[in-house]
Amino acid sequence: MNKRIRVLLVEDSLADARLMVEVFKEEHINVDVDIVRDGEEAMAYLNRQGKYEAAPIPKLIILDLNMPKKDGREVLAEIKCDSTLSTIPVVILTTSQSEEDIHKSYKLNASCFITKPLELEKFIAIIRSIDSFWFKAVRFPANI
């Protein structure tokens, strides 16, 4: 696939966001990543409000659960209840290992739930798996 894929990364940890973008670059993953730091900013981006009025609609959202202002659970619920956003796949990437978080995320129609590993090599492997599945195997609807 030669076309670049727009990804919205919703992550409050600047270190985790930078690491993910760096892995995308080092692995030559064909994505354009926009980063927002909390749930309110994510919804402003997705609803094209304020400074995001010209924001492109992402093909994939990578969403952390535990964030300030509006957490990822609330963001996921809002995305999946909005007819213009609901078809965008949402990958939960979080430090949480809670069965309750896993269950609730899938109940809210998350596309998948991934627990962030603490080890760098395992984190890189997760990013590679996101690339091989979401950016190489999956077909996205044309309208997103």
Tab-separated table of N, CA and C in Angstrom:
chain	number	residue	atom	x	y	z
A	1	MET	N	0.853	-1.183	0.000
A	1	MET	CA	0.000	0.000	0.000
A	1	MET	C	0.895	1.241	0.000
A	2	ASN	N	0.715	2.119	-0.964
A	2	ASN	CA	1.541	3.317	-1.068
A	2	ASN	C	0.911	4.530	-0.410
A	3	LYS	N	-0.397	4.524	-0.266
A	3	LYS	CA	-1.078	5.677	0.291
A	3	LYS	C	-0.812	5.788	1.787
A	4	ARG	N	-0.549	7.017	2.224
A	4	ARG	CA	-0.316	7.256	3.647
A	4	ARG	C	-1.646	7.200	4.395
A	5	ILE	N	-1.590	6.688	5.590
A	5	ILE	CA	-2.783	6.541	6.416
A	5	ILE	C	-2.722	7.552	7.553
A	6	ARG	N	-3.807	8.292	7.722
A	6	ARG	CA	-3.910	9.288	8.790
A	6	ARG	C	-4.335	8.584	10.079
A	7	VAL	N	-3.548	8.791	11.138
A	7	VAL	CA	-3.816	8.199	12.445
A	7	VAL	C	-3.939	9.319	13.466
A	8	LEU	N	-4.955	9.221	14.307
A	8	LEU	CA	-5.070	10.118	15.445
A	8	LEU	C	-4.616	9.351	16.668
A	9	LEU	N	-3.557	9.820	17.302
A	9	LEU	CA	-3.029	9.229	18.522
A	9	LEU	C	-3.501	10.090	19.689
A	10	VAL	N	-4.293	9.494	20.570
A	10	VAL	CA	-4.811	10.200	21.737
A	10	VAL	C	-4.048	9.653	22.935
A	11	GLU	N	-3.051	10.410	23.375
A	11	GLU	CA	-2.105	9.925	24.379
A	11	GLU	C	-1.624	11.084	25.242
A	12	ASP	N	-1.816	10.987	26.559
A	12	ASP	CA	-1.394	12.074	27.439
A	12	ASP	C	0.082	11.991	27.804
A	13	SER	N	0.706	10.836	27.635
A	13	SER	CA	2.128	10.699	27.931
A	13	SER	C	2.939	11.143	26.714
A	14	LEU	N	3.620	12.264	26.869
A	14	LEU	CA	4.437	12.778	25.769
A	14	LEU	C	5.529	11.776	25.400
A	15	ALA	N	6.101	11.104	26.388
A	15	ALA	CA	7.151	10.119	26.125
A	15	ALA	C	6.610	8.958	25.297
A	16	ASP	N	5.425	8.439	25.640
A	16	ASP	CA	4.840	7.339	24.883
A	16	ASP	C	4.488	7.776	23.463
A	17	ALA	N	3.959	8.992	23.325
A	17	ALA	CA	3.598	9.501	21.998
A	17	ALA	C	4.849	9.649	21.126
A	18	ARG	N	5.895	10.228	21.698
A	18	ARG	CA	7.138	10.406	20.938
A	18	ARG	C	7.733	9.061	20.535
A	19	LEU	N	7.705	8.108	21.460
A	19	LEU	CA	8.249	6.789	21.166
A	19	LEU	C	7.475	6.133	20.024
A	20	MET	N	6.165	6.231	20.062
A	20	MET	CA	5.359	5.618	19.014
A	20	MET	C	5.658	6.255	17.656
A	21	VAL	N	5.728	7.565	17.603
A	21	VAL	CA	6.029	8.254	16.345
A	21	VAL	C	7.427	7.878	15.860
A	22	GLU	N	8.369	7.785	16.779
A	22	GLU	CA	9.734	7.406	16.409
A	22	GLU	C	9.771	5.994	15.833
A	23	VAL	N	9.029	5.066	16.439
A	23	VAL	CA	8.979	3.691	15.926
A	23	VAL	C	8.340	3.672	14.540
A	24	PHE	N	7.263	4.441	14.358
A	24	PHE	CA	6.649	4.524	13.031
A	24	PHE	C	7.680	4.969	12.001
A	25	LYS	N	8.486	5.986	12.347
A	25	LYS	CA	9.501	6.493	11.408
A	25	LYS	C	10.592	5.467	11.163
A	26	GLU	N	11.141	4.898	12.245
A	26	GLU	CA	12.243	3.941	12.108
A	26	GLU	C	11.822	2.680	11.353
A	27	GLU	N	10.579	2.294	11.516
A	27	GLU	CA	10.074	1.091	10.848
A	27	GLU	C	9.529	1.405	9.448
A	28	HIS	N	9.628	2.672	9.027
A	28	HIS	CA	9.151	3.115	7.711
A	28	HIS	C	7.664	2.790	7.515
A	29	ILE	N	6.895	3.036	8.563
A	29	ILE	CA	5.458	2.799	8.514
A	29	ILE	C	4.808	4.011	7.868
A	30	ASN	N	4.003	3.767	6.872
A	30	ASN	CA	3.462	4.795	5.990
A	30	ASN	C	2.241	5.504	6.594
A	31	VAL	N	2.479	6.257	7.682
A	31	VAL	CA	1.386	6.934	8.372
A	31	VAL	C	1.709	8.404	8.611
A	32	ASP	N	0.652	9.185	8.715
A	32	ASP	CA	0.749	10.559	9.204
A	32	ASP	C	0.033	10.556	10.538
A	33	VAL	N	0.728	10.950	11.592
A	33	VAL	CA	0.180	10.873	12.943
A	33	VAL	C	-0.096	12.274	13.474
A	34	ASP	N	-1.334	12.484	13.914
A	34	ASP	CA	-1.692	13.681	14.659
A	34	ASP	C	-1.852	13.254	16.109
A	35	ILE	N	-1.306	14.047	17.018
A	35	ILE	CA	-1.330	13.695	18.434
A	35	ILE	C	-2.140	14.732	19.202
A	36	VAL	N	-3.055	14.232	20.025
A	36	VAL	CA	-3.769	15.082	20.979
A	36	VAL	C	-3.531	14.494	22.359
A	37	ARG	N	-3.581	15.345	23.388
A	37	ARG	CA	-3.106	14.940	24.715
A	37	ARG	C	-4.190	14.594	25.722
A	38	ASP	N	-5.458	14.834	25.387
A	38	ASP	CA	-6.526	14.473	26.319
A	38	ASP	C	-7.818	14.256	25.554
A	39	GLY	N	-8.817	13.762	26.263
A	39	GLY	CA	-10.079	13.426	25.620
A	39	GLY	C	-10.839	14.610	25.062
A	40	GLU	N	-10.787	15.736	25.743
A	40	GLU	CA	-11.479	16.925	25.220
A	40	GLU	C	-10.859	17.374	23.914
A	41	GLU	N	-9.531	17.346	23.860
A	41	GLU	CA	-8.829	17.737	22.634
A	41	GLU	C	-9.135	16.737	21.508
A	42	ALA	N	-9.241	15.459	21.860
A	42	ALA	CA	-9.572	14.434	20.855
A	42	ALA	C	-10.927	14.709	20.229
A	43	MET	N	-11.913	15.033	21.054
A	43	MET	CA	-13.251	15.280	20.519
A	43	MET	C	-13.294	16.585	19.724
A	44	ALA	N	-12.538	17.588	20.132
A	44	ALA	CA	-12.459	18.830	19.345
A	44	ALA	C	-11.854	18.521	17.972
A	45	TYR	N	-10.807	17.698	17.948
A	45	TYR	CA	-10.180	17.303	16.683
A	45	TYR	C	-11.191	16.563	15.798
A	46	LEU	N	-11.832	15.555	16.363
A	46	LEU	CA	-12.747	14.722	15.577
A	46	LEU	C	-13.989	15.480	15.115
A	47	ASN	N	-14.415	16.462	15.909
A	47	ASN	CA	-15.577	17.266	15.535
A	47	ASN	C	-15.196	18.537	14.785
A	48	ARG	N	-13.899	18.680	14.515
A	48	ARG	CA	-13.363	19.827	13.764
A	48	ARG	C	-13.773	21.162	14.377
A	49	GLN	N	-13.475	21.289	15.654
A	49	GLN	CA	-13.822	22.501	16.391
A	49	GLN	C	-12.563	23.298	16.727
A	50	GLY	N	-12.726	24.608	16.809
A	50	GLY	CA	-11.620	25.480	17.203
A	50	GLY	C	-10.441	25.354	16.259
A	51	LYS	N	-9.261	25.149	16.826
A	51	LYS	CA	-8.040	25.082	16.012
A	51	LYS	C	-8.004	23.850	15.103
A	52	TYR	N	-8.963	22.939	15.280
A	52	TYR	CA	-9.018	21.729	14.473
A	52	TYR	C	-10.061	21.787	13.358
A	53	GLU	N	-10.537	22.982	13.018
A	53	GLU	CA	-11.612	23.068	12.026
A	53	GLU	C	-11.225	22.495	10.665
A	54	ALA	N	-9.943	22.428	10.356
A	54	ALA	CA	-9.496	21.869	9.075
A	54	ALA	C	-8.864	20.477	9.249
A	55	ALA	N	-9.031	19.877	10.412
A	55	ALA	CA	-8.410	18.572	10.676
A	55	ALA	C	-8.975	17.497	9.762
A	56	PRO	N	-8.106	16.648	9.237
A	56	PRO	CA	-8.592	15.530	8.416
A	56	PRO	C	-9.198	14.452	9.313
A	57	ILE	N	-10.116	13.698	8.768
A	57	ILE	CA	-10.693	12.582	9.511
A	57	ILE	C	-9.688	11.431	9.460
A	58	PRO	N	-9.322	10.881	10.609
A	58	PRO	CA	-8.343	9.786	10.596
A	58	PRO	C	-8.962	8.472	10.128
A	59	LYS	N	-8.127	7.597	9.594
A	59	LYS	CA	-8.556	6.242	9.228
A	59	LYS	C	-8.545	5.327	10.450
A	60	LEU	N	-7.718	5.688	11.449
A	60	LEU	CA	-7.570	4.875	12.651
A	60	LEU	C	-7.308	5.790	13.834
A	61	ILE	N	-7.892	5.440	14.974
A	61	ILE	CA	-7.641	6.166	16.225
A	61	ILE	C	-6.964	5.199	17.186
A	62	ILE	N	-5.833	5.628	17.746
A	62	ILE	CA	-5.159	4.875	18.801
A	62	ILE	C	-5.398	5.658	20.084
A	63	LEU	N	-6.093	5.041	21.019
A	63	LEU	CA	-6.651	5.743	22.168
A	63	LEU	C	-6.169	5.167	23.485
A	64	ASP	N	-5.601	6.028	24.322
A	64	ASP	CA	-5.270	5.664	25.692
A	64	ASP	C	-6.540	5.791	26.529
A	65	LEU	N	-6.647	5.023	27.594
A	65	LEU	CA	-7.843	5.113	28.433
A	65	LEU	C	-7.718	6.141	29.548
A	66	ASN	N	-6.583	6.169	30.210
A	66	ASN	CA	-6.428	6.997	31.403
A	66	ASN	C	-5.791	8.331	31.058
A	67	MET	N	-6.666	9.327	30.881
A	67	MET	CA	-6.210	10.661	30.485
A	67	MET	C	-6.936	11.721	31.302
A	68	PRO	N	-6.368	12.929	31.329
A	68	PRO	CA	-7.043	14.016	32.041
A	68	PRO	C	-8.225	14.582	31.247
A	69	LYS	N	-9.037	15.339	31.922
A	69	LYS	CA	-10.188	16.075	31.377
A	69	LYS	C	-11.324	15.159	30.963
A	70	LYS	N	-11.097	14.296	29.994
A	70	LYS	CA	-12.097	13.332	29.540
A	70	LYS	C	-11.321	12.050	29.236
A	71	ASP	N	-11.668	10.975	29.921
A	71	ASP	CA	-10.864	9.768	29.729
A	71	ASP	C	-11.240	9.039	28.446
A	72	GLY	N	-10.427	8.040	28.110
A	72	GLY	CA	-10.610	7.319	26.854
A	72	GLY	C	-11.922	6.568	26.756
A	73	ARG	N	-12.459	6.153	27.895
A	73	ARG	CA	-13.743	5.450	27.894
A	73	ARG	C	-14.854	6.385	27.406
A	74	GLU	N	-14.815	7.620	27.901
A	74	GLU	CA	-15.807	8.620	27.475
A	74	GLU	C	-15.630	8.962	25.995
A	75	VAL	N	-14.385	9.110	25.570
A	75	VAL	CA	-14.102	9.416	24.162
A	75	VAL	C	-14.606	8.290	23.267
A	76	LEU	N	-14.306	7.044	23.643
A	76	LEU	CA	-14.763	5.899	22.854
A	76	LEU	C	-16.283	5.879	22.751
A	77	ALA	N	-16.962	6.116	23.856
A	77	ALA	CA	-18.433	6.126	23.845
A	77	ALA	C	-18.954	7.216	22.913
A	78	GLU	N	-18.361	8.406	22.955
A	78	GLU	CA	-18.802	9.508	22.091
A	78	GLU	C	-18.548	9.197	20.620
A	79	ILE	N	-17.397	8.621	20.315
A	79	ILE	CA	-17.073	8.279	18.928
A	79	ILE	C	-18.090	7.274	18.388
A	80	LYS	N	-18.352	6.239	19.149
A	80	LYS	CA	-19.203	5.157	18.666
A	80	LYS	C	-20.684	5.517	18.657
A	81	CYS	N	-21.057	6.617	19.315
A	81	CYS	CA	-22.453	7.088	19.279
A	81	CYS	C	-22.673	8.136	18.188
A	82	ASP	N	-21.611	8.556	17.525
A	82	ASP	CA	-21.685	9.597	16.504
A	82	ASP	C	-21.682	8.934	15.126
A	83	SER	N	-22.748	9.115	14.366
A	83	SER	CA	-22.871	8.421	13.079
A	83	SER	C	-21.762	8.783	12.090
A	84	THR	N	-21.167	9.967	12.212
A	84	THR	CA	-20.099	10.342	11.279
A	84	THR	C	-18.738	9.784	11.706
A	85	LEU	N	-18.598	9.390	12.968
A	85	LEU	CA	-17.315	8.897	13.475
A	85	LEU	C	-17.315	7.409	13.781
A	86	SER	N	-18.476	6.818	13.904
A	86	SER	CA	-18.583	5.461	14.449
A	86	SER	C	-17.893	4.379	13.630
A	87	THR	N	-17.672	4.617	12.341
A	87	THR	CA	-17.011	3.596	11.524
A	87	THR	C	-15.491	3.641	11.626
A	88	ILE	N	-14.938	4.656	12.281
A	88	ILE	CA	-13.483	4.733	12.432
A	88	ILE	C	-13.046	3.679	13.458
A	89	PRO	N	-12.135	2.795	13.078
A	89	PRO	CA	-11.644	1.815	14.042
A	89	PRO	C	-10.882	2.505	15.179
A	90	VAL	N	-11.116	2.010	16.387
A	90	VAL	CA	-10.445	2.552	17.568
A	90	VAL	C	-9.666	1.428	18.243
A	91	VAL	N	-8.356	1.599	18.292
A	91	VAL	CA	-7.464	0.672	18.967
A	91	VAL	C	-7.180	1.242	20.350
A	92	ILE	N	-7.542	0.499	21.382
A	92	ILE	CA	-7.215	0.913	22.739
A	92	ILE	C	-5.792	0.454	23.016
A	93	LEU	N	-4.921	1.399	23.362
A	93	LEU	CA	-3.530	1.115	23.723
A	93	LEU	C	-3.285	1.789	25.057
A	94	THR	N	-3.226	0.992	26.116
A	94	THR	CA	-3.238	1.526	27.470
A	94	THR	C	-2.374	0.685	28.403
A	95	THR	N	-2.023	1.242	29.525
A	95	THR	CA	-1.302	0.477	30.540
A	95	THR	C	-2.248	-0.411	31.340
A	96	SER	N	-3.535	-0.179	31.236
A	96	SER	CA	-4.513	-0.932	32.015
A	96	SER	C	-4.513	-2.419	31.633
A	97	GLN	N	-4.606	-3.250	32.649
A	97	GLN	CA	-4.785	-4.684	32.457
A	97	GLN	C	-6.110	-5.130	33.072
A	98	SER	N	-6.922	-4.168	33.435
A	98	SER	CA	-8.175	-4.429	34.126
A	98	SER	C	-9.171	-5.161	33.233
A	99	GLU	N	-9.710	-6.262	33.739
A	99	GLU	CA	-10.753	-6.990	33.008
A	99	GLU	C	-11.967	-6.097	32.780
A	100	GLU	N	-12.254	-5.228	33.746
A	100	GLU	CA	-13.381	-4.303	33.600
A	100	GLU	C	-13.143	-3.351	32.431
A	101	ASP	N	-11.918	-2.822	32.299
A	101	ASP	CA	-11.597	-1.932	31.173
A	101	ASP	C	-11.687	-2.667	29.842
A	102	ILE	N	-11.203	-3.912	29.817
A	102	ILE	CA	-11.261	-4.699	28.590
A	102	ILE	C	-12.718	-4.923	28.194
A	103	HIS	N	-13.519	-5.391	29.138
A	103	HIS	CA	-14.932	-5.658	28.869
A	103	HIS	C	-15.667	-4.396	28.420
A	104	LYS	N	-15.467	-3.298	29.158
A	104	LYS	CA	-16.165	-2.056	28.826
A	104	LYS	C	-15.737	-1.535	27.454
A	105	SER	N	-14.455	-1.639	27.134
A	105	SER	CA	-13.974	-1.158	25.830
A	105	SER	C	-14.635	-1.913	24.682
A	106	TYR	N	-14.714	-3.232	24.805
A	106	TYR	CA	-15.362	-4.004	23.752
A	106	TYR	C	-16.866	-3.759	23.724
A	107	LYS	N	-17.459	-3.560	24.893
A	107	LYS	CA	-18.886	-3.254	24.934
A	107	LYS	C	-19.175	-1.925	24.223
A	108	LEU	N	-18.204	-1.002	24.290
A	108	LEU	CA	-18.331	0.289	23.608
A	108	LEU	C	-17.846	0.219	22.158
A	109	ASN	N	-17.610	-0.994	21.670
A	109	ASN	CA	-17.228	-1.237	20.277
A	109	ASN	C	-15.813	-0.821	19.905
A	110	ALA	N	-14.885	-0.967	20.840
A	110	ALA	CA	-13.473	-0.792	20.486
A	110	ALA	C	-13.109	-1.879	19.483
A	111	SER	N	-12.207	-1.567	18.572
A	111	SER	CA	-11.781	-2.552	17.576
A	111	SER	C	-10.849	-3.589	18.175
A	112	CYS	N	-10.025	-3.176	19.126
A	112	CYS	CA	-9.182	-4.104	19.866
A	112	CYS	C	-8.641	-3.410	21.107
A	113	PHE	N	-8.130	-4.203	22.016
A	113	PHE	CA	-7.602	-3.715	23.287
A	113	PHE	C	-6.197	-4.276	23.450
A	114	ILE	N	-5.219	-3.378	23.563
A	114	ILE	CA	-3.823	-3.773	23.710
A	114	ILE	C	-3.280	-3.129	24.980
A	115	THR	N	-2.660	-3.958	25.821
A	115	THR	CA	-1.995	-3.416	27.010
A	115	THR	C	-0.569	-3.062	26.628
A	116	LYS	N	-0.162	-1.822	26.932
A	116	LYS	CA	1.195	-1.374	26.618
A	116	LYS	C	2.197	-2.171	27.436
A	117	PRO	N	3.146	-2.782	26.774
A	117	PRO	CA	4.203	-3.470	27.527
A	117	PRO	C	5.203	-2.451	28.071
A	118	LEU	N	5.855	-2.801	29.157
A	118	LEU	CA	6.843	-1.906	29.746
A	118	LEU	C	8.196	-1.998	29.048
A	119	GLU	N	8.489	-3.151	28.461
A	119	GLU	CA	9.779	-3.359	27.812
A	119	GLU	C	9.767	-2.750	26.415
A	120	LEU	N	10.826	-2.037	26.060
A	120	LEU	CA	10.923	-1.339	24.781
A	120	LEU	C	10.757	-2.295	23.602
A	121	GLU	N	11.431	-3.442	23.623
A	121	GLU	CA	11.357	-4.371	22.503
A	121	GLU	C	9.926	-4.874	22.297
A	122	LYS	N	9.221	-5.118	23.392
A	122	LYS	CA	7.837	-5.584	23.288
A	122	LYS	C	6.929	-4.470	22.773
A	123	PHE	N	7.217	-3.215	23.177
A	123	PHE	CA	6.440	-2.082	22.684
A	123	PHE	C	6.638	-1.939	21.173
A	124	ILE	N	7.878	-2.047	20.724
A	124	ILE	CA	8.169	-1.970	19.288
A	124	ILE	C	7.449	-3.100	18.544
A	125	ALA	N	7.417	-4.282	19.122
A	125	ALA	CA	6.716	-5.405	18.498
A	125	ALA	C	5.225	-5.115	18.371
A	126	ILE	N	4.648	-4.454	19.364
A	126	ILE	CA	3.224	-4.076	19.304
A	126	ILE	C	3.000	-3.109	18.143
A	127	ILE	N	3.876	-2.117	18.003
A	127	ILE	CA	3.746	-1.138	16.911
A	127	ILE	C	3.869	-1.854	15.565
A	128	ARG	N	4.804	-2.790	15.466
A	128	ARG	CA	4.935	-3.563	14.222
A	128	ARG	C	3.664	-4.357	13.935
A	129	SER	N	3.048	-4.903	14.984
A	129	SER	CA	1.827	-5.677	14.767
A	129	SER	C	0.672	-4.770	14.341
A	130	ILE	N	0.631	-3.557	14.874
A	130	ILE	CA	-0.379	-2.583	14.423
A	130	ILE	C	-0.160	-2.291	12.944
A	131	ASP	N	1.092	-2.111	12.556
A	131	ASP	CA	1.411	-1.868	11.150
A	131	ASP	C	0.997	-3.049	10.276
A	132	SER	N	1.409	-4.250	10.649
A	132	SER	CA	1.137	-5.394	9.779
A	132	SER	C	-0.354	-5.695	9.668
A	133	PHE	N	-1.108	-5.440	10.729
A	133	PHE	CA	-2.545	-5.699	10.650
A	133	PHE	C	-3.304	-4.499	10.108
A	134	TRP	N	-3.250	-3.373	10.817
A	134	TRP	CA	-4.111	-2.229	10.487
A	134	TRP	C	-3.687	-1.502	9.210
A	135	PHE	N	-2.399	-1.441	8.919
A	135	PHE	CA	-1.954	-0.648	7.779
A	135	PHE	C	-1.635	-1.483	6.544
A	136	LYS	N	-1.553	-2.799	6.689
A	136	LYS	CA	-1.242	-3.640	5.535
A	136	LYS	C	-2.354	-4.621	5.195
A	137	ALA	N	-3.034	-5.175	6.208
A	137	ALA	CA	-4.051	-6.189	5.945
A	137	ALA	C	-5.477	-5.631	5.861
A	138	VAL	N	-5.762	-4.638	6.653
A	138	VAL	CA	-7.134	-4.119	6.769
A	138	VAL	C	-7.476	-3.190	5.612
A	139	ARG	N	-8.718	-3.277	5.154
A	139	ARG	CA	-9.244	-2.301	4.185
A	139	ARG	C	-10.173	-1.364	4.932
A	140	PHE	N	-9.996	-0.070	4.704
A	140	PHE	CA	-10.814	0.958	5.333
A	140	PHE	C	-11.915	1.407	4.379
A	141	PRO	N	-13.056	1.837	4.907
A	141	PRO	CA	-14.080	2.420	4.041
A	141	PRO	C	-13.525	3.652	3.319
A	142	ALA	N	-13.956	3.862	2.105
A	142	ALA	CA	-13.464	4.995	1.313
A	142	ALA	C	-13.847	6.328	1.922
A	143	ASN	N	-14.961	6.377	2.646
A	143	ASN	CA	-15.443	7.670	3.144
A	143	ASN	C	-14.765	8.133	4.415
A	144	ILE	N	-13.830	7.354	4.963
A	144	ILE	CA	-13.078	7.851	6.124
A	144	ILE	C	-11.611	7.878	5.810
